[in-house]
CSV table of C-alpha atoms in Angstrom, one decimal:
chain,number,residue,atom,x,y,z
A,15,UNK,CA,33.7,23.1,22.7
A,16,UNK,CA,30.2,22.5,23.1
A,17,UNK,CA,28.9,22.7,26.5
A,18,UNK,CA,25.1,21.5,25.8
A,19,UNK,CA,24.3,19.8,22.6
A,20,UNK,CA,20.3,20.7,22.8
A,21,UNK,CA,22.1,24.2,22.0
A,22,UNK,CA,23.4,23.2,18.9
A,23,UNK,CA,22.4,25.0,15.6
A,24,UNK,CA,19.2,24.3,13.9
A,25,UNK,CA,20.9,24.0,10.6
A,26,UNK,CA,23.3,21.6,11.8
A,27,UNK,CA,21.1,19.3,13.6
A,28,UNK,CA,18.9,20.2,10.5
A,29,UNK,CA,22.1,18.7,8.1
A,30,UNK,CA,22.3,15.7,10.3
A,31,UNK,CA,18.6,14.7,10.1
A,32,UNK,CA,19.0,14.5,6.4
A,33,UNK,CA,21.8,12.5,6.4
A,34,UNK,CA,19.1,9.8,8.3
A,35,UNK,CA,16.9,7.9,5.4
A,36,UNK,CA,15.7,4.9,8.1
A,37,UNK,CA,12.8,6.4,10.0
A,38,UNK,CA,14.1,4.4,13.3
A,39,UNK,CA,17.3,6.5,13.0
A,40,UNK,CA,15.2,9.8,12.7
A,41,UNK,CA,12.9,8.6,15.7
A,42,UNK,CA,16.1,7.9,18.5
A,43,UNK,CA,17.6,11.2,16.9
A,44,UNK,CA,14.8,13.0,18.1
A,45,UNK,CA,14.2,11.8,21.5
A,46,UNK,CA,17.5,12.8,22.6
A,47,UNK,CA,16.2,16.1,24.0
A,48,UNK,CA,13.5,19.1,22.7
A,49,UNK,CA,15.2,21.2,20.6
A,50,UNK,CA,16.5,17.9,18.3
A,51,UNK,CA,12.8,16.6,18.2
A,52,UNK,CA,11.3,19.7,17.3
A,53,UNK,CA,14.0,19.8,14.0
A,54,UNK,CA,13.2,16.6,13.3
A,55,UNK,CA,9.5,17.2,12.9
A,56,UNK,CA,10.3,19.8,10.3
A,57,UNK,CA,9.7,18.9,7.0
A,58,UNK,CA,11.8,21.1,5.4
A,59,UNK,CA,15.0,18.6,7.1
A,60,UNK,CA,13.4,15.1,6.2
A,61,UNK,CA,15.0,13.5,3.7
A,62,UNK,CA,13.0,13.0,0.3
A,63,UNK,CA,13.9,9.8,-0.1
A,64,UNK,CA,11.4,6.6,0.2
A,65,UNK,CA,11.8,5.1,3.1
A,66,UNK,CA,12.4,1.5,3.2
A,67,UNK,CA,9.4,-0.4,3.4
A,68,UNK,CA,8.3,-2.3,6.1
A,69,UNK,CA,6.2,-5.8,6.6
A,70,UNK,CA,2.9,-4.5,8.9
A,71,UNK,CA,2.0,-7.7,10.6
A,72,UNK,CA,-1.6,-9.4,11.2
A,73,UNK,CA,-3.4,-8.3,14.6
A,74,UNK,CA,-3.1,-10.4,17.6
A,75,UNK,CA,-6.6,-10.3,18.9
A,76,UNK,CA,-7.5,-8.4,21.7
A,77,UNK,CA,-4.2,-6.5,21.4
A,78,UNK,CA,-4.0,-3.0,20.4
A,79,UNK,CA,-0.6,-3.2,19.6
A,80,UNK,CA,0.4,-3.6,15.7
A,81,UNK,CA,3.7,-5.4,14.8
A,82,UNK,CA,6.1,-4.2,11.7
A,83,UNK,CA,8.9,-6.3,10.2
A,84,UNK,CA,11.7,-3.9,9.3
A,85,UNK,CA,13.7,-6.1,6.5
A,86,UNK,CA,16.7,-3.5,6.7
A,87,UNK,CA,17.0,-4.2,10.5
A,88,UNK,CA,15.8,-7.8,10.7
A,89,UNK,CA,13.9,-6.2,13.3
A,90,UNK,CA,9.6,-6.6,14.6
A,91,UNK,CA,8.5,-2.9,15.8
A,92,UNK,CA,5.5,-3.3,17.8
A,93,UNK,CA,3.7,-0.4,18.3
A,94,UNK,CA,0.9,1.0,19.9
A,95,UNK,CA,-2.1,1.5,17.6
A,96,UNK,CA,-5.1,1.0,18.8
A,97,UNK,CA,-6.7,3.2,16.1
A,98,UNK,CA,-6.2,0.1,13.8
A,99,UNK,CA,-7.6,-2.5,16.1
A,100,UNK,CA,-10.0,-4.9,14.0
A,101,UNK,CA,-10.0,-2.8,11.0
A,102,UNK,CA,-9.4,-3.6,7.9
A,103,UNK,CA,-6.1,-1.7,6.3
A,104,UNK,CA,-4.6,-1.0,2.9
A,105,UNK,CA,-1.1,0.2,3.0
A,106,UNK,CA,0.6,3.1,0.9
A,107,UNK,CA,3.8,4.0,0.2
A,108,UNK,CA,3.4,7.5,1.7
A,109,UNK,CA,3.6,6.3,5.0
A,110,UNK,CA,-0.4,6.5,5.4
A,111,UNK,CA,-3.2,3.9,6.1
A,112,UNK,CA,-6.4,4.0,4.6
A,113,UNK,CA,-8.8,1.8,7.1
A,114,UNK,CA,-12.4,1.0,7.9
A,115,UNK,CA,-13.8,-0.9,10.7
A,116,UNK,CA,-17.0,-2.9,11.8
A,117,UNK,CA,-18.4,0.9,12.7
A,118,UNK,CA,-17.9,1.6,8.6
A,119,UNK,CA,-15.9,4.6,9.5
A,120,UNK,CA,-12.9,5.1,7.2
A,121,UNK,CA,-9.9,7.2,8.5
A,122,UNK,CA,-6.6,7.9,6.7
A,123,UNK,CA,-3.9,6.9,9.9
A,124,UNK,CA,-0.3,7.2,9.9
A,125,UNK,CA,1.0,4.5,12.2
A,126,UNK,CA,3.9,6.0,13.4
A,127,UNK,CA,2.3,9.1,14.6
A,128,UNK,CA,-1.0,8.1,15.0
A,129,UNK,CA,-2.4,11.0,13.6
A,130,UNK,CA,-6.1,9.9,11.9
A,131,UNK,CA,-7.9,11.8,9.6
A,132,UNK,CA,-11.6,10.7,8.7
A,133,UNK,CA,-12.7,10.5,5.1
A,134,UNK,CA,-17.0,10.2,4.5
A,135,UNK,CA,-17.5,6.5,5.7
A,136,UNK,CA,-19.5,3.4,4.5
A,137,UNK,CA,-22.6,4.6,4.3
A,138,UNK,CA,-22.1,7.6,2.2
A,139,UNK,CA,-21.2,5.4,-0.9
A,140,UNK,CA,-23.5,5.8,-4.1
A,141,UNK,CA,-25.9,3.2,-5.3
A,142,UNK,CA,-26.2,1.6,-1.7
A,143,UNK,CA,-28.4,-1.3,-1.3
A,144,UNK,CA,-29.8,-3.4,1.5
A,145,UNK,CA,-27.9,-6.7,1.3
A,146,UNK,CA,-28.8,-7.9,4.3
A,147,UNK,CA,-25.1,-8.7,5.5
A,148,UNK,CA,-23.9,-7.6,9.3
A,149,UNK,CA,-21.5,-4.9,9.4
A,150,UNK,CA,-18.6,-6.7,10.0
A,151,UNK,CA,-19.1,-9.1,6.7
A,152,UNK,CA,-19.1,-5.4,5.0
A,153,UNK,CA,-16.2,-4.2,6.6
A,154,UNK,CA,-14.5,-7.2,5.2
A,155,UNK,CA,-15.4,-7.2,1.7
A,156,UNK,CA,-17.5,-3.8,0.6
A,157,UNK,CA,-14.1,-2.3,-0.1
A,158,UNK,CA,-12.1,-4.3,-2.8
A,159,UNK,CA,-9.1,-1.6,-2.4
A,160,UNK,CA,-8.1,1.9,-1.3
A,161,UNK,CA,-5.3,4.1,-2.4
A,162,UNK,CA,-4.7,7.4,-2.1
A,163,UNK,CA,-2.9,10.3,-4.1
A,164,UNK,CA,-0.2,11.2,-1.6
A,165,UNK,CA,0.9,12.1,2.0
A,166,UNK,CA,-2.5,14.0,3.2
A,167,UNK,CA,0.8,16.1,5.2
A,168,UNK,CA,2.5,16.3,2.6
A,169,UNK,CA,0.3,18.2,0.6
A,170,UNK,CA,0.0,21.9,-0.1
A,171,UNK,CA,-3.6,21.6,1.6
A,172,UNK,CA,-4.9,18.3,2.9
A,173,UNK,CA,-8.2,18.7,1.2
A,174,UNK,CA,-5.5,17.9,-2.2
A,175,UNK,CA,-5.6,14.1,-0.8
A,176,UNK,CA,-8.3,12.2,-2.7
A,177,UNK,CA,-8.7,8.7,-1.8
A,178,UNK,CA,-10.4,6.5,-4.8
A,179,UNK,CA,-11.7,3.2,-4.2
A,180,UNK,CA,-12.8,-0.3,-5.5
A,181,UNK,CA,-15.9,-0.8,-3.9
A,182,UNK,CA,-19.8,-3.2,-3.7
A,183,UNK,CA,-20.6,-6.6,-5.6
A,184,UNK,CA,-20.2,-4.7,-8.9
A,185,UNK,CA,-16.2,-3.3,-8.2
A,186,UNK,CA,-16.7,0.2,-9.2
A,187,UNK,CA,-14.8,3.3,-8.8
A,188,UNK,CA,-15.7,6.2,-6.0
A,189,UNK,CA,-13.2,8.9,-4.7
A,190,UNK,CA,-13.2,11.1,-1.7
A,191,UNK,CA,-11.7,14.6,-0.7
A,192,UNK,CA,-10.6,14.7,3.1
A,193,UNK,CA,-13.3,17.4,4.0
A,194,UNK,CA,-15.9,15.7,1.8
A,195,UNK,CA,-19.7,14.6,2.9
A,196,UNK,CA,-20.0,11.5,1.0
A,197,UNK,CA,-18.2,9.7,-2.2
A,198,UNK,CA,-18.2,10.5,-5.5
A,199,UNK,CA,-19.0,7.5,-8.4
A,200,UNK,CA,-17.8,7.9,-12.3
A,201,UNK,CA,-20.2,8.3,-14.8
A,202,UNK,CA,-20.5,5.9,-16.7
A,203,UNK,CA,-18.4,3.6,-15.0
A,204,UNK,CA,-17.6,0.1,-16.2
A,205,UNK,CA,-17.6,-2.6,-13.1
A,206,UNK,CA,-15.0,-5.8,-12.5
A,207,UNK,CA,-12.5,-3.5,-11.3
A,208,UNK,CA,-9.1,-5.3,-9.4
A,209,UNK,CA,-7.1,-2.8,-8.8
A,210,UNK,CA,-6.1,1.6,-8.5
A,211,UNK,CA,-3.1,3.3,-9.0
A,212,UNK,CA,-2.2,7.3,-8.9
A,213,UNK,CA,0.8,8.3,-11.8
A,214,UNK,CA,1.5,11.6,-13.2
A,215,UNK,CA,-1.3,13.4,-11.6
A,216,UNK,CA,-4.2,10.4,-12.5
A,217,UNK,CA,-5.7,7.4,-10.8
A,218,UNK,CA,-5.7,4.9,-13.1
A,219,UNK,CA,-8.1,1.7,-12.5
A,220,UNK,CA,-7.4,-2.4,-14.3
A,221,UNK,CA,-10.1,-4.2,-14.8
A,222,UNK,CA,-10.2,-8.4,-14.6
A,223,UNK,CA,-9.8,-8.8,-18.2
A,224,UNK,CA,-7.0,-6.6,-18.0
A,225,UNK,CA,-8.3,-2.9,-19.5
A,226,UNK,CA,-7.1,0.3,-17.9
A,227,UNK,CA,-9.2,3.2,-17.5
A,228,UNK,CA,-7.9,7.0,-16.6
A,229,UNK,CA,-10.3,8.5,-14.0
A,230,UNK,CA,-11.0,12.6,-14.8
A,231,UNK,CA,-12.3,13.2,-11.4
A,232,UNK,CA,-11.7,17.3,-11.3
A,233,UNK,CA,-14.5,18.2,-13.7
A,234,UNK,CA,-18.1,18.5,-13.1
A,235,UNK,CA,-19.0,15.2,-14.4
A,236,UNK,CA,-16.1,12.4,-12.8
A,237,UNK,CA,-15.9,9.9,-15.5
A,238,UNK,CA,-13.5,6.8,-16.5
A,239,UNK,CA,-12.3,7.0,-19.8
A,240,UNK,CA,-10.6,4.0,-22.3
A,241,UNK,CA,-6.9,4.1,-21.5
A,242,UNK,CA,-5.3,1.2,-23.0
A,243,UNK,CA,-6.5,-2.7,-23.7
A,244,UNK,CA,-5.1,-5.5,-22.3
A,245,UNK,CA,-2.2,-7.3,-22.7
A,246,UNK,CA,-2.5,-10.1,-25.1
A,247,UNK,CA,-1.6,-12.5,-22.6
A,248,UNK,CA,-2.6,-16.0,-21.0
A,249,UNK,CA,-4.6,-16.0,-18.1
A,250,UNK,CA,-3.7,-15.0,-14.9
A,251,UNK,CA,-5.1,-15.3,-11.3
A,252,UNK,CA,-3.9,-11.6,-10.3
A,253,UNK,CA,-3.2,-8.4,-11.9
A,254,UNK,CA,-2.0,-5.0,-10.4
A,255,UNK,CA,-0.8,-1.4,-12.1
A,256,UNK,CA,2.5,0.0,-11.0
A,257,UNK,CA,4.7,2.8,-12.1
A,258,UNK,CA,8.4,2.4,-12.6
A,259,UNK,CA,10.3,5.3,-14.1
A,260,UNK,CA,7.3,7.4,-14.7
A,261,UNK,CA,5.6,4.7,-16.7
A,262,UNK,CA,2.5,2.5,-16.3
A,263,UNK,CA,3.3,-1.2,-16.3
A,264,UNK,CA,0.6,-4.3,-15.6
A,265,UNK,CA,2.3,-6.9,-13.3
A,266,UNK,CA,0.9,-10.5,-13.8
A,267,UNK,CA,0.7,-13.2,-11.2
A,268,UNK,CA,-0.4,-16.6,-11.1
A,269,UNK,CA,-0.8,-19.1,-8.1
A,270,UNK,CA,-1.8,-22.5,-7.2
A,271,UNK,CA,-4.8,-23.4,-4.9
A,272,UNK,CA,-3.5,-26.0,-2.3
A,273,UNK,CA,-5.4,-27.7,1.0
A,274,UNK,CA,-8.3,-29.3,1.3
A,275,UNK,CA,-11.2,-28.2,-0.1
A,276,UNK,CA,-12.8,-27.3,3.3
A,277,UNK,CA,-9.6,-24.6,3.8
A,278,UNK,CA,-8.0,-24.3,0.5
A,279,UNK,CA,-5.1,-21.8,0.0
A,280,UNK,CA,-2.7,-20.0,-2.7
A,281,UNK,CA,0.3,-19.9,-3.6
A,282,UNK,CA,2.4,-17.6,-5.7
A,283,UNK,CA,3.9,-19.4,-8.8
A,284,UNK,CA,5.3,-16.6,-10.8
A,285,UNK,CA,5.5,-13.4,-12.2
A,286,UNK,CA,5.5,-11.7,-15.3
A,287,UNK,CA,5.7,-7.8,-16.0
A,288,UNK,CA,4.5,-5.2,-19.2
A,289,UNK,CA,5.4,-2.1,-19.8
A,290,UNK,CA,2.5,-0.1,-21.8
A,291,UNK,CA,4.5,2.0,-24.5
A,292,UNK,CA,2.8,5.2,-24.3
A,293,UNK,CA,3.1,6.0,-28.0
A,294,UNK,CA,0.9,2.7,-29.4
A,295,UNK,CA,-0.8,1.6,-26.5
A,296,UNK,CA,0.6,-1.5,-26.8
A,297,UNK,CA,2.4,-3.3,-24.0
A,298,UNK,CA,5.5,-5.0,-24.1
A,299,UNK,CA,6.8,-7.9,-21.8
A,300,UNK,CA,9.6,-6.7,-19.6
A,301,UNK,CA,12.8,-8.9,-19.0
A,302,UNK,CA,14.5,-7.9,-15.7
A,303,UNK,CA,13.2,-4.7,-13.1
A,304,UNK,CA,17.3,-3.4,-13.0
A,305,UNK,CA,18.2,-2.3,-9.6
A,306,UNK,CA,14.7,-1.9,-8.6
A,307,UNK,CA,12.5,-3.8,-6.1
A,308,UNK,CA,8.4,-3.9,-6.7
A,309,UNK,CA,6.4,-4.1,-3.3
A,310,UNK,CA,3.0,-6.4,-4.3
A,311,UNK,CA,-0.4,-7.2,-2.2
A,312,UNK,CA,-3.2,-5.5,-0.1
A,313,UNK,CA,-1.4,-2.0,-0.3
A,314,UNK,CA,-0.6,0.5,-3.7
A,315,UNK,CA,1.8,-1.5,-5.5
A,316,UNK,CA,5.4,0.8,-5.5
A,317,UNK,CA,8.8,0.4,-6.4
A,318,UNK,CA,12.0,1.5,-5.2
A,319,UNK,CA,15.6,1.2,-6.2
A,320,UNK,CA,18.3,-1.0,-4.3
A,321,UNK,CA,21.2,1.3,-4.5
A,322,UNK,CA,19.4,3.4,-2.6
A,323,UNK,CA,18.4,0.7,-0.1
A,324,UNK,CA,21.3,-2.1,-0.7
A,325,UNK,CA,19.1,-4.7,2.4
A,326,UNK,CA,17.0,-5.6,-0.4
A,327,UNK,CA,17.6,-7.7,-3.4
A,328,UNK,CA,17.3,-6.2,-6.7
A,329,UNK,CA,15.0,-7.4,-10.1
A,330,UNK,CA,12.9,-9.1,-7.0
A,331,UNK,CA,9.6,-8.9,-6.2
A,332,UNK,CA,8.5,-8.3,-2.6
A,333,UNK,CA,4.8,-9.9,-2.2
A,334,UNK,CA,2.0,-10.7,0.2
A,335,UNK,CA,-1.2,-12.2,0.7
A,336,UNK,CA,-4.1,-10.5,-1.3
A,337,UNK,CA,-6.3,-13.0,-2.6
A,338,UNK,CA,-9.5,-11.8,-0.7
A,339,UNK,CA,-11.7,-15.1,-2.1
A,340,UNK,CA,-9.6,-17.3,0.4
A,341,UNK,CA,-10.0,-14.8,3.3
A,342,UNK,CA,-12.5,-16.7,5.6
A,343,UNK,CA,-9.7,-19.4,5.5
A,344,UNK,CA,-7.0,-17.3,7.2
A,345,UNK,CA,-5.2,-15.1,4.4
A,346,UNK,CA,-1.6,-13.9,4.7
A,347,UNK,CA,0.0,-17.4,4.2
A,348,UNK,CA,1.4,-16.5,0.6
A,349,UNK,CA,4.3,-14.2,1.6
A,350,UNK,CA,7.8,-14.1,-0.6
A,351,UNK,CA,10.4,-13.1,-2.3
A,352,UNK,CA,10.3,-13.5,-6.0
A,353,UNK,CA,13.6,-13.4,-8.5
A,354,UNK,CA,12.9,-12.5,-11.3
A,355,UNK,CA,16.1,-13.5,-13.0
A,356,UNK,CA,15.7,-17.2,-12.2
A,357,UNK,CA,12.1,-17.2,-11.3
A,358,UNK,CA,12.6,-18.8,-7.6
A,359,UNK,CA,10.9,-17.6,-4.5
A,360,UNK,CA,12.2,-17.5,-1.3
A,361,UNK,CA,11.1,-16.6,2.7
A,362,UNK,CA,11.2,-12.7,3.2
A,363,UNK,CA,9.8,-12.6,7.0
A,364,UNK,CA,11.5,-15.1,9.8
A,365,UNK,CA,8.1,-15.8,11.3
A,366,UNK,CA,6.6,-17.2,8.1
A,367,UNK,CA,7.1,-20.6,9.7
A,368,UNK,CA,4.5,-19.9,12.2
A,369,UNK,CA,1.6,-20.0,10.9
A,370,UNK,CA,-0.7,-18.1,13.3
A,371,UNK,CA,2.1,-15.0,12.8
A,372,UNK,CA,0.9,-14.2,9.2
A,373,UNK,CA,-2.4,-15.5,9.2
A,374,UNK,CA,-5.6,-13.2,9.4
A,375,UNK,CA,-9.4,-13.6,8.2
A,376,UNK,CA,-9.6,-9.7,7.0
A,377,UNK,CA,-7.0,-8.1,7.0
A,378,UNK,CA,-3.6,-9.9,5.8
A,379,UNK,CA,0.4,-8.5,6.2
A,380,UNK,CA,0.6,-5.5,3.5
A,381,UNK,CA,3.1,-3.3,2.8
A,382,UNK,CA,3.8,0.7,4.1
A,383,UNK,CA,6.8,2.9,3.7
A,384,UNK,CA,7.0,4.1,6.7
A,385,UNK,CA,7.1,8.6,6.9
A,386,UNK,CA,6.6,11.1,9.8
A,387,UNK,CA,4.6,13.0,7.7
């Protein structure tokens, strides 16, 4: 019989923390005493499974608490995170936020930890010009997105972590190292650039008309080079880059602009989804997403699979509030659930009926998948 259970065996408390995929779970595990927190915070006993992904919430103003909408728990989490207060985020699914505030410092920040790491801020962009705008209208709209390679914990070194972003009037390309002095531009670089992805050991960048560029950032000479054209498609409002089993696909969205003209809005019509075939180049409209769930808006768009995570609805897409143009208006209003079998949306947050809960002028609900590490 067991007469303390902090004594039990690492390797069975160790067994028992893999057996826990929601992060909540992990978290009470580990506050029972010492010895189970300190196995918990191994990495080596975290499951490798995505975590389900959680809603992060608008800022209340003036709070320095964040709130996250667990779907598998029908739960809010609030949490103390003052390190995000009126900053702008992109979410990941690594469980890491890239941000930048009014002070034009950017930090990598894991929410649930709180641990920050700074990457070279604003001001060390290339081709930097004066345009005259205050630093909080440039916190707001200098960066068009961030993503970033993987967990910066989770690599071998965290200098591996390269963030690349979509950035000035022109949407170009720039990455940064953690431990880097300033960003890094492509040669070369074509502009009108929408959104960033990181598959099979690339960032790959879509342009508005729908061409992809790889980005060869190791060399001496960072360059984007021709990847694929777009699809041959009518035109759509949005366009992101996602990988499902390995392979680049394009997903398509289209909205209507509704209001007045003084506070117009979007909303989501519909989705479509191509898959490039890597031996042509040519891409190839998908039918249904199978048992997998894709995770759309101001964050890396990522996938994951329902029979791992049964609280979510398969061949549905999972999407919030990115269309930056309508921003000044209060963004975050076009949140959902779309089916992509019969093409219907539906509510996927309980406090999408209030307003004010979803609503924010710079930095709208995104998605995270929530890690430790």
């Amino acid at each position: 019989m067991v007469q303390c259970w902090s004594r039990l065996p690492e390797e069975l408390i160790g067994y028992i923390t893999k057996r826990l995929h929601s992060v909540e779970d992990i978290v009470r595990f580990g506050v029972v005493c010492r010895s189970w927190r300190a196995v918990t915070i191994q990495k080596r006993y975290y499951s490798s499974k995505l975590s389900p992904p959680w809603l992060m919430l608008v800022e209340n103003e003036s709070n320095e608490n964040r709130g996250f909408y667990n779907i598998s728990s029908n739960r809010v989490h609030h949490l103390h995170l003052p390190e995000a207060q009126g900053r702008r985020c992109w979410g990941s699914p690594h469980g890491w936020l890239v941000t930048i505030g009014i002070d034009l410092e950017i930090h990598l920040l894991n929410p649930l930890t709180r641990t920050r790491i700074r990457v070279p801020p604003q001001t060390t962009f290339p081709d930097l010009y004066d345009t005259g705008r205050t630093p909080k209208e440039i916190c707001d709209s200098f960066i068009e997105k961030a993503v970033i390679c993987s967990s910066p914990s989770s690599s071998s070194s965290a200098d591996n972590c390269i963030v690349m972003a979509i950035y000035g009037e022109l949407s170009l390309l720039a990455f940064a190292k953690i431990g880097d002095t300033k960003w890094t531009s492509l040669e070369n670089c074509p502009r009108g650039f929408i959104d960033l992805i990181y598959s099979n050991g690339y960032f790959f960048a879509l342009q508005s008309l729908g061409n992809v560029v790889k980005c060869e950032i190791n060399g001496p000479h960072p360059k984007a080079i021709e990847f694929a054209s777009p699809p041959k498609v009518n035109f759509v409002e949005r366009k992101y880059l996602v990988e499902l089993s390995g392979e680049l696909h394009m997903v398509m969205r289209n909205f209507k602009n509704i209001g007045p003209y003084s506070s117009p809005q979007s909303r989501t019509t519909d989705f479509k989804i191509y898959k490039l075939d890597s031996r042509n180049k040519q891409w190839v409209e998908v039918e249904s997403l199978g048992d997998r769930a894709l995770f759309v808006g101001n964050n890396s768009t990522f996938a994951i699979s329902v029979s791992d995570h049964p609280e979510f609805q398969s061949n549905c897409i999972y999407f919030t509030d990115d269309y930056s143009l309508f921003y000044k208006f209060g963004g975050g209003g076009d949140i959902g659930i779309f089916n992509y079998t019969d093409h219907t949306i539906q509510p996927c947050y309980p406090g999408h009926h209030h307003h004010h809960d979803i609503i924010s002028d710079f930095s709208p609900p995104l998605w995270i998948s929530p890690s430790l590490w």
